[in-house]
PDB file of C-alpha atoms and ligand atoms in Angstrom:
ATOM      1  CA  MET Q   1     -11.426   0.767   4.876  1.00 50.00           C
ATOM      2  CA  ALA Q   2     -13.284  -2.276   3.068  1.00 51.00           C
ATOM      3  CA  GLU Q   3     -13.843  -0.498  -0.200  1.00 66.00           C
ATOM      4  CA  GLN Q   4     -12.664  -1.832  -3.709  1.00 73.00           C
ATOM      5  CA  PRO Q   5     -10.124   0.278  -5.211  1.00 76.00           C
ATOM      6  CA  GLY Q   6     -10.647   2.549  -8.180  1.00 74.00           C
ATOM      7  CA  GLY Q   7      -7.922   3.337 -10.472  1.00 87.00           C
ATOM      8  CA  LYS Q   8      -4.341   3.919 -10.243  1.00 95.00           C
ATOM      9  CA  PRO Q   9      -2.874   5.504  -6.998  1.00 98.00           C
ATOM     10  CA  LEU Q  10      -2.873   9.279  -6.555  1.00 98.00           C
ATOM     11  CA  GLY Q  11       0.237  10.435  -4.854  1.00 98.00           C
ATOM     12  CA  ILE Q  12      -0.334  13.057  -1.924  1.00 98.00           C
ATOM     13  CA  PHE Q  13       2.710  15.298  -1.059  1.00 98.00           C
ATOM     14  CA  GLY Q  14       2.391  17.602   1.920  1.00 97.00           C
ATOM     15  CA  GLY Q  15       5.040  19.805   3.301  1.00 96.00           C
ATOM     16  CA  THR Q  16       6.114  23.175   4.528  1.00 95.00           C
ATOM     17  CA  PHE Q  17       8.188  23.877   1.150  1.00 97.00           C
ATOM     18  CA  ASP Q  18       9.895  26.728   2.857  1.00 96.00           C
ATOM     19  CA  PRO Q  19      11.104  26.903  -0.013  1.00 98.00           C
ATOM     20  CA  VAL Q  20      10.354  24.089  -2.595  1.00 98.00           C
ATOM     21  CA  HIS Q  21      13.550  22.629  -3.946  1.00 98.00           C
ATOM     22  CA  PHE Q  22      14.769  19.840  -6.252  1.00 98.00           C
ATOM     23  CA  GLY Q  23      14.861  17.207  -3.503  1.00 98.00           C
ATOM     24  CA  HIS Q  24      10.860  17.674  -3.499  1.00 98.00           C
ATOM     25  CA  LEU Q  25      10.723  17.784  -7.084  1.00 98.00           C
ATOM     26  CA  ARG Q  26      12.751  14.500  -7.759  1.00 98.00           C
ATOM     27  CA  LEU Q  27      10.899  12.827  -4.864  1.00 98.00           C
ATOM     28  CA  ALA Q  28       7.407  13.384  -6.657  1.00 98.00           C
ATOM     29  CA  GLU Q  29       8.750  12.687 -10.070  1.00 98.00           C
ATOM     30  CA  GLU Q  30      10.308   9.324  -9.076  1.00 98.00           C
ATOM     31  CA  ALA Q  31       7.430   8.452  -6.748  1.00 98.00           C
ATOM     32  CA  ALA Q  32       5.183   8.814  -9.911  1.00 98.00           C
ATOM     33  CA  ASP Q  33       7.455   6.349 -11.737  1.00 97.00           C
ATOM     34  CA  CYS Q  34       8.375   3.913  -9.185  1.00 96.00           C
ATOM     35  CA  LEU Q  35       5.000   3.566  -7.686  1.00 97.00           C
ATOM     36  CA  ASP Q  36       2.992   3.933 -10.692  1.00 97.00           C
ATOM     37  CA  LEU Q  37       0.856   6.869  -9.750  1.00 98.00           C
ATOM     38  CA  THR Q  38      -1.783   8.593 -11.934  1.00 97.00           C
ATOM     39  CA  GLY Q  39      -0.377  11.981 -10.576  1.00 98.00           C
ATOM     40  CA  VAL Q  40       0.846  13.779  -7.598  1.00 98.00           C
ATOM     41  CA  ARG Q  41      -1.007  16.395  -5.669  1.00 98.00           C
ATOM     42  CA  TRP Q  42       1.029  18.736  -3.807  1.00 98.00           C
ATOM     43  CA  ILE Q  43      -0.494  20.280  -0.582  1.00 97.00           C
ATOM     44  CA  PRO Q  44       1.607  23.130   0.981  1.00 97.00           C
ATOM     45  CA  SER Q  45       0.674  23.309   4.611  1.00 94.00           C
ATOM     46  CA  GLY Q  46      -0.798  26.523   6.171  1.00 91.00           C
ATOM     47  CA  GLN Q  47       0.284  26.482   9.621  1.00 84.00           C
ATOM     48  CA  PRO Q  48       2.661  23.463  10.179  1.00 77.00           C
ATOM     49  CA  ALA Q  49       1.604  21.532  13.150  1.00 79.00           C
ATOM     50  CA  LEU Q  50       5.101  20.524  14.421  1.00 79.00           C
ATOM     51  CA  ARG Q  51       7.531  23.159  13.562  1.00 80.00           C
ATOM     52  CA  ASP Q  52       7.885  26.995  14.212  1.00 81.00           C
ATOM     53  CA  THR Q  53       6.044  29.562  11.987  1.00 80.00           C
ATOM     54  CA  PRO Q  54       7.867  29.729   8.685  1.00 82.00           C
ATOM     55  CA  GLN Q  55       9.660  33.212   7.919  1.00 83.00           C
ATOM     56  CA  VAL Q  56       7.456  33.481   4.722  1.00 94.00           C
ATOM     57  CA  THR Q  57       3.797  33.380   4.330  1.00 94.00           C
ATOM     58  CA  ALA Q  58       1.957  30.396   3.187  1.00 94.00           C
ATOM     59  CA  ARG Q  59       0.624  32.063   0.366  1.00 96.00           C
ATOM     60  CA  GLN Q  60       4.192  33.016  -0.785  1.00 97.00           C
ATOM     61  CA  ARG Q  61       5.266  29.083  -0.164  1.00 97.00           C
ATOM     62  CA  LEU Q  62       2.441  28.076  -2.299  1.00 98.00           C
ATOM     63  CA  ALA Q  63       3.381  30.576  -4.953  1.00 98.00           C
ATOM     64  CA  MET Q  64       6.793  29.028  -5.038  1.00 98.00           C
ATOM     65  CA  VAL Q  65       5.219  25.380  -5.488  1.00 98.00           C
ATOM     66  CA  ARG Q  66       3.162  26.720  -8.259  1.00 98.00           C
ATOM     67  CA  LEU Q  67       5.971  28.158 -10.031  1.00 98.00           C
ATOM     68  CA  ALA Q  68       8.270  24.998  -9.371  1.00 98.00           C
ATOM     69  CA  ILE Q  69       5.573  22.504 -10.802  1.00 98.00           C
ATOM     70  CA  ALA Q  70       3.976  24.807 -13.507  1.00 97.00           C
ATOM     71  CA  GLU Q  71       5.526  22.858 -16.589  1.00 95.00           C
ATOM     72  CA  ASN Q  72       4.618  19.358 -15.315  1.00 98.00           C
ATOM     73  CA  PRO Q  73       1.112  17.911 -16.233  1.00 98.00           C
ATOM     74  CA  THR Q  74       1.514  15.020 -13.718  1.00 98.00           C
ATOM     75  CA  PHE Q  75       1.611  17.357 -10.773  1.00 98.00           C
ATOM     76  CA  GLU Q  76      -1.215  19.454  -9.337  1.00 98.00           C
ATOM     77  CA  VAL Q  77      -1.567  21.903  -6.516  1.00 98.00           C
ATOM     78  CA  ASP Q  78      -4.145  21.769  -3.742  1.00 97.00           C
ATOM     79  CA  ALA Q  79      -4.170  24.956  -1.968  1.00 96.00           C
ATOM     80  CA  SER Q  80      -6.796  24.238   0.546  1.00 94.00           C
ATOM     81  CA  GLU Q  81      -4.643  24.090   3.600  1.00 92.00           C
ATOM     82  CA  VAL Q  82      -2.921  27.561   3.041  1.00 92.00           C
ATOM     83  CA  ASP Q  83      -5.710  29.835   4.610  1.00 88.00           C
ATOM     84  CA  ALA Q  84      -6.982  27.199   7.033  1.00 85.00           C
ATOM     85  CA  ALA Q  85      -7.328  28.632  10.545  1.00 80.00           C
ATOM     86  CA  ARG Q  86      -6.179  25.399  12.082  1.00 83.00           C
ATOM     87  CA  PRO Q  87      -2.853  23.646  12.033  1.00 86.00           C
ATOM     88  CA  SER Q  88      -2.199  21.435   9.115  1.00 85.00           C
ATOM     89  CA  TYR Q  89      -2.795  17.879  10.444  1.00 93.00           C
ATOM     90  CA  THR Q  90      -2.418  15.351   7.761  1.00 95.00           C
ATOM     91  CA  VAL Q  91      -4.936  12.943   8.923  1.00 97.00           C
ATOM     92  CA  LEU Q  92      -7.621  15.790   8.660  1.00 95.00           C
ATOM     93  CA  THR Q  93      -6.179  16.528   5.033  1.00 95.00           C
ATOM     94  CA  LEU Q  94      -6.613  12.878   4.202  1.00 98.00           C
ATOM     95  CA  GLU Q  95     -10.170  12.877   5.686  1.00 97.00           C
ATOM     96  CA  ARG Q  96     -10.990  15.895   3.428  1.00 96.00           C
ATOM     97  CA  LEU Q  97      -9.665  14.221   0.451  1.00 97.00           C
ATOM     98  CA  ARG Q  98     -11.709  11.162   1.161  1.00 98.00           C
ATOM     99  CA  GLN Q  99     -14.969  13.115   0.742  1.00 97.00           C
ATOM    100  CA  ALA Q 100     -17.165  12.269  -2.206  1.00 95.00           C
ATOM    101  CA  ASP Q 101     -16.625  15.597  -3.880  1.00 95.00           C
ATOM    102  CA  GLN Q 102     -12.925  15.035  -3.596  1.00 95.00           C
ATOM    103  CA  CYS Q 103     -11.234  11.666  -4.421  1.00 96.00           C
ATOM    104  CA  GLY Q 104     -13.867   9.628  -2.634  1.00 96.00           C
ATOM    105  CA  ARG Q 105     -13.263   6.381  -0.880  1.00 96.00           C
ATOM    106  CA  ARG Q 106     -12.222   3.985  -3.639  1.00 96.00           C
ATOM    107  CA  GLN Q 107      -9.381   5.938  -5.165  1.00 97.00           C
ATOM    108  CA  PRO Q 108      -5.989   4.621  -3.888  1.00 98.00           C
ATOM    109  CA  LEU Q 109      -3.995   7.386  -2.329  1.00 98.00           C
ATOM    110  CA  VAL Q 110      -0.145   7.186  -1.538  1.00 98.00           C
ATOM    111  CA  LEU Q 111       0.906   9.593   1.253  1.00 98.00           C
ATOM    112  CA  LEU Q 112       4.490  10.423  -0.002  1.00 98.00           C
ATOM    113  CA  LEU Q 113       7.048  11.051   2.765  1.00 98.00           C
ATOM    114  CA  GLY Q 114      10.785  11.308   3.221  1.00 97.00           C
ATOM    115  CA  ALA Q 115      12.418   8.919   5.478  1.00 96.00           C
ATOM    116  CA  ASP Q 116      12.902  11.566   8.147  1.00 96.00           C
ATOM    117  CA  ALA Q 117       9.375  12.292   8.048  1.00 97.00           C
ATOM    118  CA  PHE Q 118       8.297   8.604   8.210  1.00 97.00           C
ATOM    119  CA  ALA Q 119      10.608   8.016  11.184  1.00 96.00           C
ATOM    120  CA  ALA Q 120       8.880  10.898  13.131  1.00 96.00           C
ATOM    121  CA  LEU Q 121       5.273   9.870  12.212  1.00 97.00           C
ATOM    122  CA  PRO Q 122       4.502   8.614  15.954  1.00 97.00           C
ATOM    123  CA  GLY Q 123       4.636  12.272  16.814  1.00 95.00           C
ATOM    124  CA  TRP Q 124       1.932  13.042  14.396  1.00 96.00           C
ATOM    125  CA  TYR Q 125      -1.765  13.702  15.352  1.00 96.00           C
ATOM    126  CA  ARG Q 126      -3.759  10.345  15.087  1.00 97.00           C
ATOM    127  CA  TRP Q 127      -0.916   8.881  13.101  1.00 97.00           C
ATOM    128  CA  GLN Q 128      -2.353   5.341  13.121  1.00 95.00           C
ATOM    129  CA  SER Q 129      -5.381   6.511  11.430  1.00 98.00           C
ATOM    130  CA  LEU Q 130      -3.373   7.702   8.523  1.00 98.00           C
ATOM    131  CA  LEU Q 131      -3.057   3.992   7.147  1.00 98.00           C
ATOM    132  CA  GLU Q 132      -6.787   3.758   7.248  1.00 98.00           C
ATOM    133  CA  LEU Q 133      -7.068   6.581   4.838  1.00 98.00           C
ATOM    134  CA  ALA Q 134      -4.085   6.307   2.532  1.00 98.00           C
ATOM    135  CA  HIS Q 135      -1.103   4.053   1.624  1.00 98.00           C
ATOM    136  CA  ILE Q 136       2.251   5.322   2.759  1.00 98.00           C
ATOM    137  CA  GLY Q 137       5.233   5.623   0.025  1.00 98.00           C
ATOM    138  CA  VAL Q 138       8.589   6.533   1.796  1.00 97.00           C
ATOM    139  CA  ALA Q 139      11.325   7.988  -0.232  1.00 97.00           C
ATOM    140  CA  HIS Q 140      15.133   7.279   0.847  1.00 95.00           C
ATOM    141  CA  ARG Q 141      16.799  10.308   2.093  1.00 92.00           C
ATOM    142  CA  PRO Q 142      20.343  11.004   2.769  1.00 90.00           C
ATOM    143  CA  GLY Q 143      21.191  10.727   6.608  1.00 90.00           C
ATOM    144  CA  PHE Q 144      17.974   8.994   7.254  1.00 91.00           C
ATOM    145  CA  PRO Q 145      18.212   5.239   6.680  1.00 87.00           C
ATOM    146  CA  ILE Q 146      14.860   3.273   6.790  1.00 90.00           C
ATOM    147  CA  ASP Q 147      16.029   0.637   9.373  1.00 90.00           C
ATOM    148  CA  PRO Q 148      13.215  -0.752  11.304  1.00 90.00           C
ATOM    149  CA  SER Q 149      15.587  -1.764  14.187  1.00 91.00           C
ATOM    150  CA  ARG Q 150      16.114   2.211  14.565  1.00 91.00           C
ATOM    151  CA  LEU Q 151      12.506   3.201  14.224  1.00 93.00           C
ATOM    152  CA  PRO Q 152      10.242   3.745  17.341  1.00 94.00           C
ATOM    153  CA  ALA Q 153       8.787   0.120  18.337  1.00 95.00           C
ATOM    154  CA  GLU Q 154       5.151   0.795  17.319  1.00 96.00           C
ATOM    155  CA  LEU Q 155       6.102   2.229  13.989  1.00 97.00           C
ATOM    156  CA  ALA Q 156       8.555  -0.775  13.389  1.00 96.00           C
ATOM    157  CA  ALA Q 157       5.544  -3.063  14.056  1.00 96.00           C
ATOM    158  CA  CYS Q 158       3.424  -1.182  11.595  1.00 97.00           C
ATOM    159  CA  TYR Q 159       5.918  -1.096   9.100  1.00 96.00           C
ATOM    160  CA  GLY Q 160       6.596  -5.071   9.384  1.00 95.00           C
ATOM    161  CA  GLU Q 161       2.929  -5.558   9.088  1.00 96.00           C
ATOM    162  CA  ARG Q 162       2.175  -3.419   6.206  1.00 97.00           C
ATOM    163  CA  TYR Q 163       5.395  -3.196   4.204  1.00 96.00           C
ATOM    164  CA  CYS Q 164       4.894  -4.499   0.599  1.00 96.00           C
ATOM    165  CA  THR Q 165       7.658  -4.972  -1.935  1.00 93.00           C
ATOM    166  CA  ASP Q 166       5.487  -5.010  -4.960  1.00 93.00           C
ATOM    167  CA  ARG Q 167       4.208  -1.684  -6.124  1.00 89.00           C
ATOM    168  CA  SER Q 168       1.335  -3.022  -7.720  1.00 92.00           C
ATOM    169  CA  ALA Q 169      -0.052  -3.951  -4.305  1.00 95.00           C
ATOM    170  CA  LEU Q 170      -0.861  -0.418  -3.959  1.00 97.00           C
ATOM    171  CA  ALA Q 171      -3.521  -0.374  -6.675  1.00 97.00           C
ATOM    172  CA  GLU Q 172      -5.285  -3.542  -5.171  1.00 96.00           C
ATOM    173  CA  THR Q 173      -6.750  -1.544  -2.079  1.00 96.00           C
ATOM    174  CA  PRO Q 174      -7.415   2.097  -1.374  1.00 97.00           C
ATOM    175  CA  ALA Q 175      -5.165   2.402   1.536  1.00 98.00           C
ATOM    176  CA  GLY Q 176      -3.264   0.491   4.305  1.00 98.00           C
ATOM    177  CA  ARG Q 177       0.213  -0.404   2.825  1.00 98.00           C
ATOM    178  CA  ILE Q 178       3.642   1.009   3.210  1.00 98.00           C
ATOM    179  CA  ALA Q 179       5.943   0.902   0.195  1.00 97.00           C
ATOM    180  CA  SER Q 180       9.479   2.496  -0.062  1.00 96.00           C
ATOM    181  CA  PHE Q 181      11.611   3.864  -3.106  1.00 95.00           C
ATOM    182  CA  ALA Q 182      15.170   4.639  -3.432  1.00 94.00           C
ATOM    183  CA  MET Q 183      14.912   7.948  -5.273  1.00 95.00           C
ATOM    184  CA  THR Q 184      18.128   9.598  -6.576  1.00 96.00           C
ATOM    185  CA  GLN Q 185      19.830  10.762  -3.042  1.00 95.00           C
ATOM    186  CA  LEU Q 186      19.917  14.509  -2.855  1.00 97.00           C
ATOM    187  CA  ALA Q 187      21.186  15.988   0.428  1.00 96.00           C
ATOM    188  CA  ILE Q 188      19.214  19.311  -0.214  1.00 97.00           C
ATOM    189  CA  SER Q 189      16.937  20.619   2.434  1.00 98.00           C
ATOM    190  CA  ALA Q 190      14.959  23.961   2.854  1.00 97.00           C
ATOM    191  CA  THR Q 191      16.909  24.533   5.860  1.00 97.00           C
ATOM    192  CA  GLN Q 192      20.243  24.557   3.991  1.00 98.00           C
ATOM    193  CA  ILE Q 193      18.683  26.928   1.567  1.00 98.00           C
ATOM    194  CA  ARG Q 194      17.523  29.349   4.088  1.00 97.00           C
ATOM    195  CA  THR Q 195      20.927  29.481   5.498  1.00 97.00           C
ATOM    196  CA  LEU Q 196      22.610  29.994   2.297  1.00 98.00           C
ATOM    197  CA  LEU Q 197      20.336  32.799   1.627  1.00 97.00           C
ATOM    198  CA  ALA Q 198      20.640  34.266   5.075  1.00 96.00           C
ATOM    199  CA  SER Q 199      24.394  34.320   4.561  1.00 97.00           C
ATOM    200  CA  GLY Q 200      24.389  35.953   1.230  1.00 97.00           C
ATOM    201  CA  CYS Q 201      25.220  32.740  -0.520  1.00 97.00           C
ATOM    202  CA  SER Q 202      23.886  31.487  -3.791  1.00 98.00           C
ATOM    203  CA  PRO Q 203      21.165  28.641  -3.623  1.00 98.00           C
ATOM    204  CA  ARG Q 204      21.465  28.214  -7.433  1.00 98.00           C
ATOM    205  CA  TYR Q 205      21.066  24.704  -8.636  1.00 98.00           C
ATOM    206  CA  LEU Q 206      19.495  23.550  -5.344  1.00 98.00           C
ATOM    207  CA  LEU Q 207      16.086  24.778  -6.643  1.00 98.00           C
ATOM    208  CA  PRO Q 208      14.416  26.001  -9.756  1.00 98.00           C
ATOM    209  CA  ASP Q 209      15.574  29.604 -11.129  1.00 98.00           C
ATOM    210  CA  GLU Q 210      12.047  30.477 -11.210  1.00 98.00           C
ATOM    211  CA  VAL Q 211      11.579  30.145  -7.451  1.00 98.00           C
ATOM    212  CA  ILE Q 212      14.978  31.770  -7.140  1.00 98.00           C
ATOM    213  CA  ALA Q 213      13.713  34.869  -9.025  1.00 98.00           C
ATOM    214  CA  TYR Q 214      10.453  34.887  -7.017  1.00 98.00           C
ATOM    215  CA  ILE Q 215      12.584  34.898  -3.717  1.00 98.00           C
ATOM    216  CA  ARG Q 216      14.633  37.739  -5.009  1.00 97.00           C
ATOM    217  CA  ASN Q 217      11.670  39.738  -6.313  1.00 97.00           C
ATOM    218  CA  GLN Q 218       9.520  39.368  -3.009  1.00 96.00           C
ATOM    219  CA  HIS Q 219      12.820  39.962  -0.898  1.00 96.00           C
ATOM    220  CA  LEU Q 220      12.325  36.501   1.016  1.00 97.00           C
ATOM    221  CA  TYR Q 221      14.774  35.051   3.373  1.00 96.00           C
ATOM    222  CA  PRO Q 222      16.765  38.387   3.788  1.00 94.00           C
ATOM    223  CA  GLU Q 223      20.611  38.273   4.398  1.00 93.00           C
ATOM    224  CA  HIS Q 224      21.550  39.002   8.117  1.00 86.00           C
TER     225      HIS Q 224
HETATM  226  P1  ATP K 301      13.175  21.858   6.210  1.00 61.81           P
HETATM  227  O1  ATP K 301      14.759  21.830   6.103  1.00 61.81           O
HETATM  228  O2  ATP K 301      12.523  23.273   6.317  1.00 61.81           O
HETATM  229  O3  ATP K 301      12.576  20.696   7.041  1.00 61.81           O
HETATM  230  P2  ATP K 301      12.771  20.032   3.938  1.00 61.81           P
HETATM  231  O4  ATP K 301      13.815  20.203   2.879  1.00 61.81           O
HETATM  232  O5  ATP K 301      12.916  18.920   5.029  1.00 61.81           O
HETATM  233  O6  ATP K 301      12.771  21.572   4.785  1.00 61.81           O
HETATM  234  P3  ATP K 301       9.834  19.809   4.025  1.00 61.81           P
HETATM  235  O7  ATP K 301       8.994  20.930   3.501  1.00 61.81           O
HETATM  236  O8  ATP K 301      10.047  19.728   5.537  1.00 61.81           O
HETATM  237  O9  ATP K 301      11.325  20.136   3.417  1.00 61.81           O
HETATM  238  O10 ATP K 301       9.524  18.385   3.519  1.00 61.81           O
HETATM  239  C1  ATP K 301       8.443  17.932   2.864  1.00 61.81           C
HETATM  240  C2  ATP K 301       8.623  16.496   2.557  1.00 61.81           C
HETATM  241  O11 ATP K 301       9.611  16.385   1.682  1.00 61.81           O
HETATM  242  C3  ATP K 301       9.055  15.501   3.692  1.00 61.81           C
HETATM  243  O12 ATP K 301       8.390  14.350   3.755  1.00 61.81           O
HETATM  244  C4  ATP K 301      10.447  15.268   3.572  1.00 61.81           C
HETATM  245  O13 ATP K 301      10.990  14.295   4.288  1.00 61.81           O
HETATM  246  C5  ATP K 301      10.702  15.142   1.919  1.00 61.81           C
HETATM  247  N1  ATP K 301      11.998  15.824   1.472  1.00 61.81           N
HETATM  248  C6  ATP K 301      12.539  16.995   1.568  1.00 61.81           C
HETATM  249  N2  ATP K 301      13.701  17.104   1.016  1.00 61.81           N
HETATM  250  C7  ATP K 301      14.057  15.875   0.792  1.00 61.81           C
HETATM  251  C8  ATP K 301      15.163  15.229   0.115  1.00 61.81           C
HETATM  252  N3  ATP K 301      16.253  16.018  -0.222  1.00 61.81           N
HETATM  253  N4  ATP K 301      15.041  14.100  -0.132  1.00 61.81           N
HETATM  254  C9  ATP K 301      13.790  13.195   0.178  1.00 61.81           C
HETATM  255  N5  ATP K 301      13.002  13.581   0.667  1.00 61.81           N
HETATM  256  C10 ATP K 301      12.779  14.921   0.996  1.00 61.81           C
HETATM  257 MG1   MG K 302      11.730  18.986   6.708  1.00 61.81          MG
END
């Protein structure tokens, strides 16, 4: 994309959020600070492309994200994927965001990924097109070191070419660079929370109380 950049970068944070938890929230909050973002747009997936159908509906996952970020003016929700008839491919999401009535072509976008998701990128649909549409901001995640010698070769090569250490580089162009940030390490996963709930154990302090109340009221993730 040979466009001139326009303004501070906007963070784009997609995920299954089944359910949303404090690892997600700190990732978005610290990305905003570390990468000097104007805000973070959360995009819950409808039908995740690379994993089993979640136990709860996309609308319920969306509702939990809305509850979790309600008090944060830097965060916004994009509900467009939730009812989509097709699987949620990130490259198609970014193409949608690049349309003139959305972010347009000049706004720098930073696709936010945890290190596990980043390492798996070569399995994503048209993954090499992602960097034509957005930068990538990779958050450190416990158990998933960002070690180029352990990344798939084509991803390691891409990382070597595009990695930048200076966050201001993300505002200089709309897309194409990779940055990383060492967020507070939280070994929290949605899988762990689903396992706790299925076993009748408390998930408290791993995710917002409002989200736990919603899970209880809607009888999500039942004990078995
Ligand atoms: P699951 O266990 O169901 O895969 P998850 O906790 O990994 O859930 P996802 O919705 O799969 O959550 O992740 C959305 C994004 O958030 C991904 O890019 C993932 O790497 C990142 N992420 C999730 N939890 C953390 C965490 N604790 N630290 C850093 N990144 C995280
Ligand atoms: Mg995950």
